[in-house]
Coordinates of C-alpha atoms in Angstrom, one line a residue:
M1 CA -0.3 34.5 25.9
G2 CA 3.2 35.2 27.0
L3 CA 4.1 31.4 27.1
F4 CA 2.5 31.1 23.6
F5 CA 4.5 33.9 22.1
S6 CA 7.7 32.7 23.8
F7 CA 7.2 29.2 22.3
L8 CA 6.3 30.8 18.9
A9 CA 9.5 32.8 18.9
A10 CA 11.6 29.8 19.9
M11 CA 10.0 27.6 17.2
S12 CA 10.4 30.3 14.6
L13 CA 14.1 30.5 15.3
Y14 CA 14.4 26.8 15.5
Q15 CA 12.6 26.3 12.1
S16 CA 14.8 29.0 10.6
E17 CA 17.9 27.1 11.7
Q18 CA 16.4 23.8 10.4
Q19 CA 15.8 25.4 7.0
S20 CA 19.4 26.7 6.9
I21 CA 20.6 23.2 7.7
E22 CA 18.4 21.8 5.0
H23 CA 19.8 24.2 2.4
E24 CA 23.3 23.4 3.5
I25 CA 22.7 19.7 3.1
Q26 CA 21.2 20.2 -0.3
K27 CA 24.2 22.2 -1.4
D28 CA 26.7 19.6 -0.1
V29 CA 24.9 16.7 -1.7
E30 CA 24.5 18.5 -5.0
N31 CA 28.2 19.4 -5.0
A32 CA 29.1 15.8 -4.3
A33 CA 26.8 14.7 -7.2
L34 CA 28.4 17.1 -9.6
S35 CA 31.9 16.0 -8.6
L36 CA 30.8 12.4 -9.1
G37 CA 29.5 13.1 -12.5
R38 CA 32.7 14.9 -13.5
E39 CA 34.8 11.8 -12.4
L40 CA 32.6 9.5 -14.5
N41 CA 32.8 11.8 -17.5
I42 CA 36.6 11.9 -17.2
G43 CA 36.6 8.1 -17.4
I44 CA 34.5 8.2 -20.5
E45 CA 36.7 10.8 -22.2
L46 CA 39.8 8.7 -21.5
M47 CA 38.1 5.7 -23.1
Y48 CA 37.3 7.8 -26.1
A49 CA 41.0 8.8 -26.3
L50 CA 42.0 5.1 -26.1
R51 CA 39.5 4.2 -28.8
N52 CA 41.0 6.9 -31.1
Q53 CA 44.4 5.4 -30.6
L54 CA 43.2 2.0 -31.5
V55 CA 41.4 3.3 -34.6
M56 CA 44.6 4.8 -35.9
D57 CA 46.5 1.6 -35.4
E58 CA 46.1 -0.9 -38.3
G59 CA 46.3 -3.9 -36.0
I60 CA 45.8 -4.4 -32.3
N61 CA 48.2 -6.7 -30.4
E62 CA 48.8 -7.4 -26.7
E63 CA 51.8 -5.1 -26.4
S64 CA 50.1 -2.0 -27.9
F65 CA 46.9 -2.6 -25.9
V66 CA 48.7 -3.0 -22.6
E67 CA 50.7 0.2 -23.2
L68 CA 47.7 2.3 -24.1
S69 CA 45.6 0.8 -21.3
Q70 CA 48.2 1.5 -18.7
A71 CA 48.3 5.1 -19.8
V72 CA 44.6 5.4 -19.3
M73 CA 44.7 3.7 -15.9
D74 CA 47.5 5.9 -14.7
R75 CA 45.4 9.0 -15.4
H76 CA 42.2 7.5 -14.0
P77 CA 43.1 5.1 -11.0
N78 CA 39.4 4.3 -10.6
I79 CA 39.7 2.0 -13.6
H80 CA 40.8 -1.4 -12.3
A81 CA 41.0 -3.3 -15.6
M82 CA 40.8 -2.7 -19.3
E83 CA 39.6 -5.4 -21.8
W84 CA 39.5 -5.7 -25.6
A85 CA 36.7 -7.9 -26.9
E86 CA 36.5 -8.5 -30.7
V87 CA 33.4 -9.5 -32.6
V88 CA 33.7 -13.0 -34.1
S89 CA 31.1 -14.7 -36.3
E90 CA 30.2 -18.4 -35.9
V91 CA 31.9 -19.1 -39.3
D92 CA 35.2 -17.6 -38.2
R93 CA 35.2 -19.0 -34.7
E94 CA 37.6 -22.0 -35.3
L95 CA 40.1 -19.8 -37.3
Y96 CA 39.9 -17.1 -34.6
E97 CA 40.6 -19.5 -31.8
A98 CA 43.5 -21.0 -33.7
E99 CA 45.1 -17.5 -34.3
A100 CA 44.5 -16.5 -30.7
A101 CA 46.1 -19.7 -29.4
L102 CA 49.4 -18.5 -31.0
E103 CA 49.4 -15.7 -28.4
F104 CA 47.7 -17.5 -25.5
A105 CA 48.1 -21.2 -25.3
L106 CA 44.8 -23.2 -25.2
F107 CA 42.8 -20.1 -26.0
E108 CA 39.1 -20.9 -26.4
I109 CA 35.9 -18.9 -26.5
V110 CA 34.2 -19.9 -23.2
E111 CA 31.1 -19.0 -21.1
L112 CA 29.8 -19.9 -17.6
N113 CA 27.5 -22.9 -17.2
E114 CA 24.7 -23.2 -14.6
E115 CA 27.2 -24.4 -11.9
G116 CA 29.4 -21.3 -12.5
N117 CA 32.2 -23.1 -14.3
L118 CA 33.9 -22.0 -17.5
V119 CA 33.0 -24.2 -20.4
S120 CA 33.2 -24.0 -24.2
A121 CA 30.7 -21.5 -25.5
V122 CA 27.7 -22.9 -27.2
S123 CA 27.1 -22.2 -30.9
R124 CA 25.6 -18.7 -31.6
N125 CA 25.7 -16.3 -34.6
R126 CA 28.1 -13.9 -33.0
Y127 CA 30.6 -13.9 -30.2
F128 CA 32.4 -11.1 -28.3
P129 CA 35.4 -12.9 -26.6
V130 CA 37.9 -11.0 -24.5
R131 CA 41.1 -11.1 -26.5
Y132 CA 43.3 -8.8 -24.4
I133 CA 43.1 -7.8 -20.7
H134 CA 45.2 -5.6 -18.5
P135 CA 46.4 -6.3 -15.8
Y136 CA 46.6 -9.9 -17.0
E137 CA 47.7 -11.6 -13.7
Q138 CA 44.6 -10.7 -11.7
N139 CA 42.1 -11.3 -14.5
Q140 CA 43.6 -14.1 -16.7
N141 CA 40.5 -16.3 -16.1
V142 CA 38.4 -13.7 -18.1
L143 CA 40.5 -14.4 -21.3
G144 CA 38.3 -15.8 -24.0
F145 CA 35.1 -15.2 -22.1
D146 CA 32.2 -14.4 -24.4
L147 CA 30.6 -11.2 -23.2
A148 CA 27.4 -12.0 -25.2
S149 CA 26.8 -15.2 -23.2
R150 CA 25.0 -13.2 -20.5
P151 CA 21.6 -11.8 -21.6
S152 CA 22.1 -8.5 -19.7
M153 CA 25.5 -8.0 -21.1
K154 CA 24.3 -8.9 -24.6
D155 CA 21.6 -6.2 -24.4
A156 CA 24.2 -3.6 -23.3
L157 CA 26.5 -4.6 -26.1
E158 CA 23.8 -4.3 -28.8
M159 CA 22.6 -1.0 -27.4
S160 CA 26.2 0.4 -27.4
W161 CA 26.8 -1.0 -30.9
Y162 CA 23.7 0.3 -32.6
R163 CA 23.9 3.7 -31.0
G164 CA 27.6 4.1 -31.3
V165 CA 27.9 5.4 -27.7
P166 CA 29.3 4.1 -24.4
I167 CA 27.0 2.1 -22.2
A168 CA 27.5 1.2 -18.6
T169 CA 26.2 -2.1 -17.2
P170 CA 24.3 -2.4 -13.9
A171 CA 26.3 -2.7 -10.7
I172 CA 28.3 -5.9 -10.2
R173 CA 30.1 -7.3 -7.1
L174 CA 33.9 -6.9 -7.0
K175 CA 35.7 -9.1 -4.4
R176 CA 38.4 -7.5 -2.4
E177 CA 40.7 -9.0 0.2
F178 CA 38.5 -8.2 3.2
E179 CA 35.2 -7.1 1.7
D180 CA 33.1 -6.8 -1.5
H181 CA 32.6 -3.6 -3.4
S182 CA 30.3 -2.6 -6.2
G183 CA 31.6 -2.0 -9.7
F184 CA 30.4 -1.7 -13.3
L185 CA 31.6 -2.2 -16.8
M186 CA 31.8 0.6 -19.4
L187 CA 31.4 -0.6 -23.0
L188 CA 32.6 1.5 -25.9
P189 CA 32.3 0.2 -29.5
V190 CA 35.2 0.5 -31.9
F191 CA 34.5 0.7 -35.6
F192 CA 36.4 0.6 -38.8
G193 CA 36.2 4.2 -40.0
D194 CA 33.5 6.6 -38.9
P195 CA 30.1 5.0 -39.7
E196 CA 27.1 7.3 -39.4
T197 CA 24.0 5.1 -39.7
D198 CA 22.8 1.9 -37.9
A199 CA 23.5 -0.2 -41.0
D200 CA 27.0 1.2 -41.4
R201 CA 27.8 0.6 -37.7
E202 CA 26.6 -3.0 -38.0
D203 CA 29.1 -3.7 -40.8
A204 CA 31.9 -1.6 -39.4
L205 CA 32.0 -3.0 -35.9
R206 CA 35.5 -4.0 -34.9
G207 CA 35.1 -4.8 -31.2
F208 CA 34.5 -3.3 -27.8
L209 CA 36.7 -1.5 -25.3
V210 CA 35.6 -2.6 -21.8
A211 CA 36.7 -0.7 -18.6
L212 CA 36.1 -2.1 -15.1
F213 CA 35.3 0.8 -12.6
D214 CA 35.2 0.4 -8.9
V215 CA 32.4 2.5 -7.5
S216 CA 34.0 2.9 -4.1
D217 CA 37.1 4.5 -5.6
I218 CA 35.1 6.9 -7.8
F219 CA 32.9 7.7 -4.8
D220 CA 35.8 8.4 -2.4
L221 CA 37.7 10.5 -4.9
A222 CA 34.7 12.6 -5.8
I223 CA 33.2 13.0 -2.2
N224 CA 36.5 13.6 -0.4
N225 CA 37.1 16.6 -2.7
T226 CA 33.7 18.2 -1.8
V227 CA 31.9 16.8 1.2
K228 CA 34.0 16.5 4.4
E229 CA 31.2 16.8 6.8
S230 CA 29.3 14.2 8.8
I231 CA 26.8 13.2 6.1
N232 CA 25.8 9.6 5.4
L233 CA 25.7 9.2 1.7
E234 CA 24.1 6.5 -0.5
L235 CA 24.7 6.0 -4.2
V236 CA 21.5 4.8 -5.9
D237 CA 21.2 3.2 -9.3
K238 CA 17.7 3.9 -10.6
G239 CA 18.0 1.4 -13.4
L240 CA 15.0 0.6 -15.7
S241 CA 12.7 -0.7 -13.0
E242 CA 10.8 1.2 -10.4
Q243 CA 12.8 -0.4 -7.5
S244 CA 16.1 1.4 -7.0
D245 CA 19.3 -0.3 -6.0
V246 CA 21.8 1.1 -3.4
I247 CA 25.2 0.3 -4.9
Y248 CA 27.3 2.1 -2.4
S249 CA 26.8 3.7 1.1
N250 CA 29.1 5.7 3.2
V251 CA 28.2 5.7 7.0
V252 CA 30.1 8.3 8.9
D253 CA 28.7 7.8 12.4
L254 CA 27.7 4.4 13.8
G255 CA 27.1 5.6 17.3
Q256 CA 23.9 7.6 16.7
P257 CA 21.1 7.2 14.2
P258 CA 21.1 9.7 11.3
V259 CA 18.4 12.4 11.1
E260 CA 16.1 10.8 8.5
A261 CA 13.8 13.8 8.4
L262 CA 16.5 15.9 6.6
T263 CA 17.3 13.3 3.9
Y264 CA 17.9 14.8 0.5
E265 CA 18.2 13.3 -2.9
S266 CA 20.3 15.0 -5.6
E267 CA 19.4 15.6 -9.2
P268 CA 19.9 12.6 -11.4
I269 CA 23.5 11.8 -12.6
F270 CA 23.1 10.7 -16.2
F271 CA 26.1 8.9 -17.9
A272 CA 26.5 6.1 -20.4
G273 CA 22.8 5.1 -20.4
R274 CA 22.7 4.9 -16.5
E275 CA 20.8 7.1 -14.1
W276 CA 22.3 7.5 -10.6
L277 CA 21.4 9.8 -7.8
L278 CA 23.0 10.6 -4.5
R279 CA 21.0 10.4 -1.3
G280 CA 22.4 12.3 1.8
T281 CA 21.2 11.9 5.4
P282 CA 23.0 14.1 8.0
S283 CA 24.2 12.6 11.2
A284 CA 23.2 13.8 14.6
A285 CA 26.6 15.5 15.0
Y286 CA 26.1 17.4 11.7
V287 CA 22.8 18.8 12.9
H288 CA 23.9 19.5 16.5
S289 CA 26.9 21.4 15.4
R290 CA 24.7 23.9 13.4
M291 CA 22.1 24.4 16.1
S292 CA 22.4 27.2 18.6
I293 CA 21.1 27.6 22.1
F294 CA 19.0 30.7 21.4
P295 CA 15.7 28.8 20.7
H296 CA 16.0 27.1 24.1
L297 CA 17.1 30.3 25.8
I298 CA 14.2 32.3 24.5
F299 CA 11.7 29.7 25.6
F300 CA 13.3 29.5 29.1
I301 CA 13.0 33.2 29.6
G302 CA 9.4 33.2 28.5
V303 CA 8.6 30.4 30.9
L304 CA 10.4 32.2 33.8
I305 CA 8.6 35.5 33.2
F306 CA 5.1 34.1 32.8
S307 CA 5.2 31.3 35.3
L308 CA 2.8 33.2 37.6
L309 CA 0.4 33.8 34.8
A310 CA 0.5 30.1 34.0
Y311 CA -0.4 29.3 37.6
L312 CA -3.4 31.7 37.5
L313 CA -4.5 30.2 34.2
Y314 CA -4.3 26.8 35.7
M315 CA -6.5 27.8 38.6
L316 CA -9.1 29.3 36.3
Q317 CA -9.0 26.2 34.1
H318 CA -9.4 23.9 37.1
R319 CA -12.5 25.8 38.1
A320 CA -13.8 25.7 34.6
L321 CA -13.2 21.9 34.5
T322 CA -15.1 21.5 37.7
I323 CA -18.1 23.4 36.2
Q324 CA -17.8 21.4 33.0
K325 CA -17.9 18.2 34.9
R326 CA -21.1 19.2 36.6
V327 CA -22.5 20.2 33.2
D328 CA -21.5 16.9 31.7
E329 CA -23.3 15.0 34.5
K330 CA -26.4 17.0 34.0
T331 CA -26.1 16.4 30.2
R332 CA -25.7 12.7 30.7
E333 CA -28.8 12.6 33.0
L334 CA -30.7 14.6 30.3
R335 CA -29.6 12.1 27.6
E336 CA -30.7 9.2 29.7
A337 CA -34.1 10.9 30.3
N338 CA -34.4 11.5 26.5
K339 CA -33.6 7.9 25.8
K340 CA -36.3 6.8 28.2
L341 CA -38.8 9.2 26.7
E342 CA -37.9 8.1 23.2
K343 CA -38.4 4.5 24.2
L344 CA -41.8 5.4 25.7
S345 CA -42.7 7.1 22.5
K346 CA -42.0 3.9 20.6
S347 CA -43.6 1.5 23.1
D348 CA -47.2 0.5 23.8
G349 CA -48.3 1.4 27.3
L350 CA -50.1 -1.8 28.0
T351 CA -47.8 -4.5 26.7
G352 CA -44.4 -2.7 26.6
Y353 CA -43.9 -3.8 23.0
Y354 CA -43.5 -1.4 20.1
N355 CA -46.5 0.6 19.0
R356 CA -48.0 0.9 15.6
E357 CA -46.3 4.1 14.5
Y358 CA -42.8 2.6 15.1
F359 CA -43.9 -0.7 13.5
E360 CA -44.9 1.1 10.3
Q361 CA -41.6 3.1 10.2
S362 CA -39.7 -0.2 10.6
V363 CA -41.7 -1.8 7.8
Q364 CA -40.8 1.1 5.5
A365 CA -37.1 0.9 6.4
E366 CA -37.1 -2.9 5.9
V367 CA -38.8 -2.6 2.5
R368 CA -36.1 -0.2 1.3
R369 CA -33.4 -2.6 2.5
T370 CA -35.1 -5.5 0.8
Q371 CA -35.3 -3.6 -2.4
R372 CA -31.7 -2.6 -2.2
D373 CA -30.3 -6.0 -1.3
N374 CA -32.8 -8.1 -3.2
L375 CA -34.0 -10.0 -0.1
Y376 CA -37.3 -11.5 1.2
I377 CA -39.6 -9.9 3.7
S378 CA -42.5 -11.4 5.6
L379 CA -45.1 -9.8 7.8
M380 CA -48.1 -11.1 9.8
I381 CA -51.1 -9.4 11.5
I382 CA -52.4 -11.2 14.5
E383 CA -56.0 -10.6 15.9
I384 CA -57.3 -12.0 19.2
D385 CA -60.6 -13.7 18.3
N386 CA -63.7 -12.2 19.9
M387 CA -61.7 -9.9 22.2
S388 CA -64.6 -7.4 22.6
T389 CA -66.9 -10.2 23.8
Y390 CA -64.3 -11.4 26.2
N391 CA -64.0 -7.8 27.7
A392 CA -67.7 -7.5 28.0
K393 CA -67.9 -10.9 29.8
H394 CA -64.8 -10.7 32.1
G395 CA -64.1 -7.0 32.3
R396 CA -61.3 -4.7 30.9
V397 CA -58.8 -5.7 33.6
A398 CA -59.0 -9.4 32.6
G399 CA -58.9 -8.5 29.0
D400 CA -55.7 -6.4 29.4
K401 CA -54.1 -9.3 31.2
A402 CA -55.0 -11.7 28.4
I403 CA -53.5 -9.3 25.8
R404 CA -50.3 -9.2 27.8
L405 CA -50.1 -13.0 28.1
I406 CA -50.8 -13.5 24.4
G407 CA -48.2 -10.9 23.5
S408 CA -45.6 -12.7 25.7
A409 CA -46.5 -16.1 24.1
I410 CA -46.0 -14.6 20.6
S411 CA -42.7 -13.0 21.6
D412 CA -41.4 -16.3 22.9
T413 CA -41.8 -17.9 19.4
M414 CA -39.6 -15.3 17.8
K415 CA -36.0 -16.6 17.7
R416 CA -34.1 -14.1 15.6
P417 CA -32.9 -10.7 16.9
G418 CA -34.2 -9.0 13.8
D419 CA -37.8 -10.1 14.3
L420 CA -40.0 -7.3 15.6
L421 CA -43.3 -7.5 17.6
A422 CA -45.7 -4.6 17.9
R423 CA -49.2 -3.9 19.2
Y424 CA -51.0 -2.9 16.0
S425 CA -54.3 -1.9 17.6
G426 CA -56.5 -2.8 20.6
E427 CA -56.7 -6.6 20.2
T428 CA -54.2 -6.8 17.2
F429 CA -50.5 -7.5 17.1
A430 CA -48.1 -7.3 14.2
V431 CA -44.8 -9.1 13.6
L432 CA -42.2 -8.1 11.0
L433 CA -40.0 -11.0 9.8
P434 CA -37.0 -9.6 7.8
N435 CA -35.3 -11.8 5.2
T436 CA -37.8 -14.6 5.7
K437 CA -38.7 -16.6 2.6
D438 CA -41.9 -18.1 4.2
G439 CA -43.5 -17.0 7.4
A440 CA -46.3 -19.5 7.5
P441 CA -44.4 -21.9 10.0
M442 CA -44.0 -18.9 12.3
A443 CA -47.8 -18.2 12.1
E444 CA -48.6 -21.8 12.9
A445 CA -46.1 -21.7 15.9
C446 CA -47.8 -18.5 17.2
I447 CA -51.3 -20.2 17.1
E448 CA -50.0 -23.2 19.0
A449 CA -48.3 -21.0 21.6
V450 CA -51.5 -19.2 22.3
K451 CA -53.4 -22.4 22.6
L452 CA -51.0 -23.7 25.2
L453 CA -51.9 -20.7 27.4
R454 CA -55.4 -22.2 27.7
L455 CA -57.0 -18.9 28.6
P456 CA -60.6 -19.7 29.4
F457 CA -63.4 -18.2 27.3
D458 CA -67.2 -18.2 27.6
K459 CA -68.5 -21.5 26.4
E460 CA -71.6 -19.9 25.0
V461 CA -69.7 -18.5 22.0
G462 CA -68.5 -22.0 21.0
S463 CA -64.9 -22.1 22.3
E464 CA -63.4 -23.0 25.6
I465 CA -60.1 -21.0 25.2
I466 CA -59.0 -17.8 23.6
S467 CA -57.6 -18.3 20.0
I468 CA -56.0 -16.0 17.5
S469 CA -56.3 -15.5 13.8
I470 CA -53.3 -14.5 11.6
G471 CA -53.0 -13.0 8.2
G472 CA -49.6 -13.0 6.7
V473 CA -47.7 -12.0 3.5
T474 CA -44.3 -12.9 2.1
V475 CA -42.8 -10.7 -0.6
H476 CA -40.3 -12.4 -2.9
E477 CA -39.7 -9.4 -5.2
A478 CA -40.2 -6.0 -3.5
K479 CA -38.6 -3.8 -6.2
S480 CA -41.9 -2.0 -7.1
L481 CA -43.8 -2.6 -3.9
E482 CA -44.4 0.1 -1.2
A483 CA -44.5 -0.5 2.5
S484 CA -48.2 0.5 2.7
K485 CA -49.1 -2.2 0.2
V486 CA -47.3 -4.8 2.3
L487 CA -49.3 -3.9 5.3
A488 CA -52.5 -3.9 3.2
Y489 CA -51.8 -7.4 2.0
G490 CA -51.3 -8.5 5.6
E491 CA -54.7 -7.0 6.6
V492 CA -56.4 -8.6 3.6
A493 CA -54.9 -12.0 4.6
L494 CA -56.2 -11.4 8.2
G495 CA -59.7 -10.8 6.9
K496 CA -59.6 -14.0 4.9
A497 CA -58.4 -16.0 8.0
V498 CA -61.3 -14.5 10.0
A499 CA -63.7 -15.3 7.2
E500 CA -62.4 -18.9 7.2
G501 CA -63.5 -19.5 10.7
R502 CA -61.0 -17.9 13.1
G503 CA -58.3 -19.8 15.0
T504 CA -56.3 -20.3 11.8
F505 CA -54.0 -18.4 9.5
H506 CA -54.0 -17.3 5.9
W507 CA -50.8 -16.6 4.0
V508 CA -50.3 -14.6 0.8
Y509 CA -47.2 -14.8 -1.4
M510 CA -46.2 -11.9 -3.7
P511 CA -45.9 -12.6 -6.5
E512 CA -48.5 -15.4 -6.1
I513 CA -47.2 -19.0 -5.9
I514 CA -48.9 -22.2 -5.0
Q515 CA -50.7 -21.6 -1.6
P516 CA -50.8 -24.1 1.2
P517 CA -54.0 -26.2 1.2
G518 CA -56.9 -24.1 2.5
G519 CA -54.5 -21.1 2.9
G520 CA -54.0 -22.0 6.6
C521 CA -53.0 -24.7 9.0

């Protein structure tokens, strides 16, 4: 009891410290998620401010766009590029390309082909080509690219357009000098005036402001201001599918595996049509630094105080195990004796085969299985011809020997493990043939096997050797048939075989079908 309570106290203190660590992890991860959400909202607010500036300007040119974009990027360094994409109809495409070529030589609305090369965009009702981009030097290959040429981007454009709100695209790969990073595009529609309905927004669309965000920069800025502990963080984009996508991870300790059991996921971060969440897993160092030695100390003291009691308990238990071992041996012997007794209760004392009681129980069980699984069942009753006369002539001892030999011959004809032989009465055997469509061949084989024994009989009764008569039944549809009726049909068939002259068999089929000639062999 002392060891138990020592362990209980130690575990209670340990679990209390674990709960405290869990609460601290949850607090750190939630604070990081809130900070990340603030950074994203700041970026959206800056894009709204830039849109307001563009709406107030009568015309947008490269100089004004670069000036306004640079002001936004200076305030939010996580934005790596700003783009202006105008809406162009198929009718105005040629004129638009000609006007844009005055600013940028060889300007053309382009898209990516299957090989990943920039080619002239195919004809479509509406284009969203990138007209201006800042900074230009690192992103000049994007100039003229039709944003609507990609199905996923087209869906995001239409959603942003019809709702009149910013929409963020799924994560994309951004190539850096030494490694790749995740990023995403923020789309913000720009309208002429202030449309209020979907129809008004469709007619008033002017173009899209597009901002390229680097997830790693946003992550570092938000996390470094909140979480400075050893917590491995993963940024997960839930998206529209059930499978989440990890778009950024921050591993703080590569030397030891993190404590997965204390992983915590923050509340969702909703922004611009996206749903992100932050998953935090503490490192081993994070957990160890917050665990004390008191749980171990309490347990050690308890073990030290009650070591003698443990030894005494061990001795008592050892003695109890010795007694239990003896009891188990006696129990095992009793079970074996019970099995032998049960076997004797099912067996016939003379032949060693099953007795009539067990046979009838087996027939009942097999009939139920046949009804359940829609199978066939066959059964035959075997009578040793003129056995009473044989006993009177040769004596009971010789008669018993003959019964055993005949039973052995019948058993040798049974090839399947499921076939069951039983002594039905004094000179009568019974055989159960589960899932047997026709048992007549088996009856014929049994008659021939007994003949091969050539057991001598009294010539005065008209036969030189002992023979058997068999009555059998095969049930093809046992849905409404009881086990007692199956046995009754077998006995009726036996009576017909005896009436037909003995030494033969008679088989009955239920429901009745064409019988073999003479009903026997």
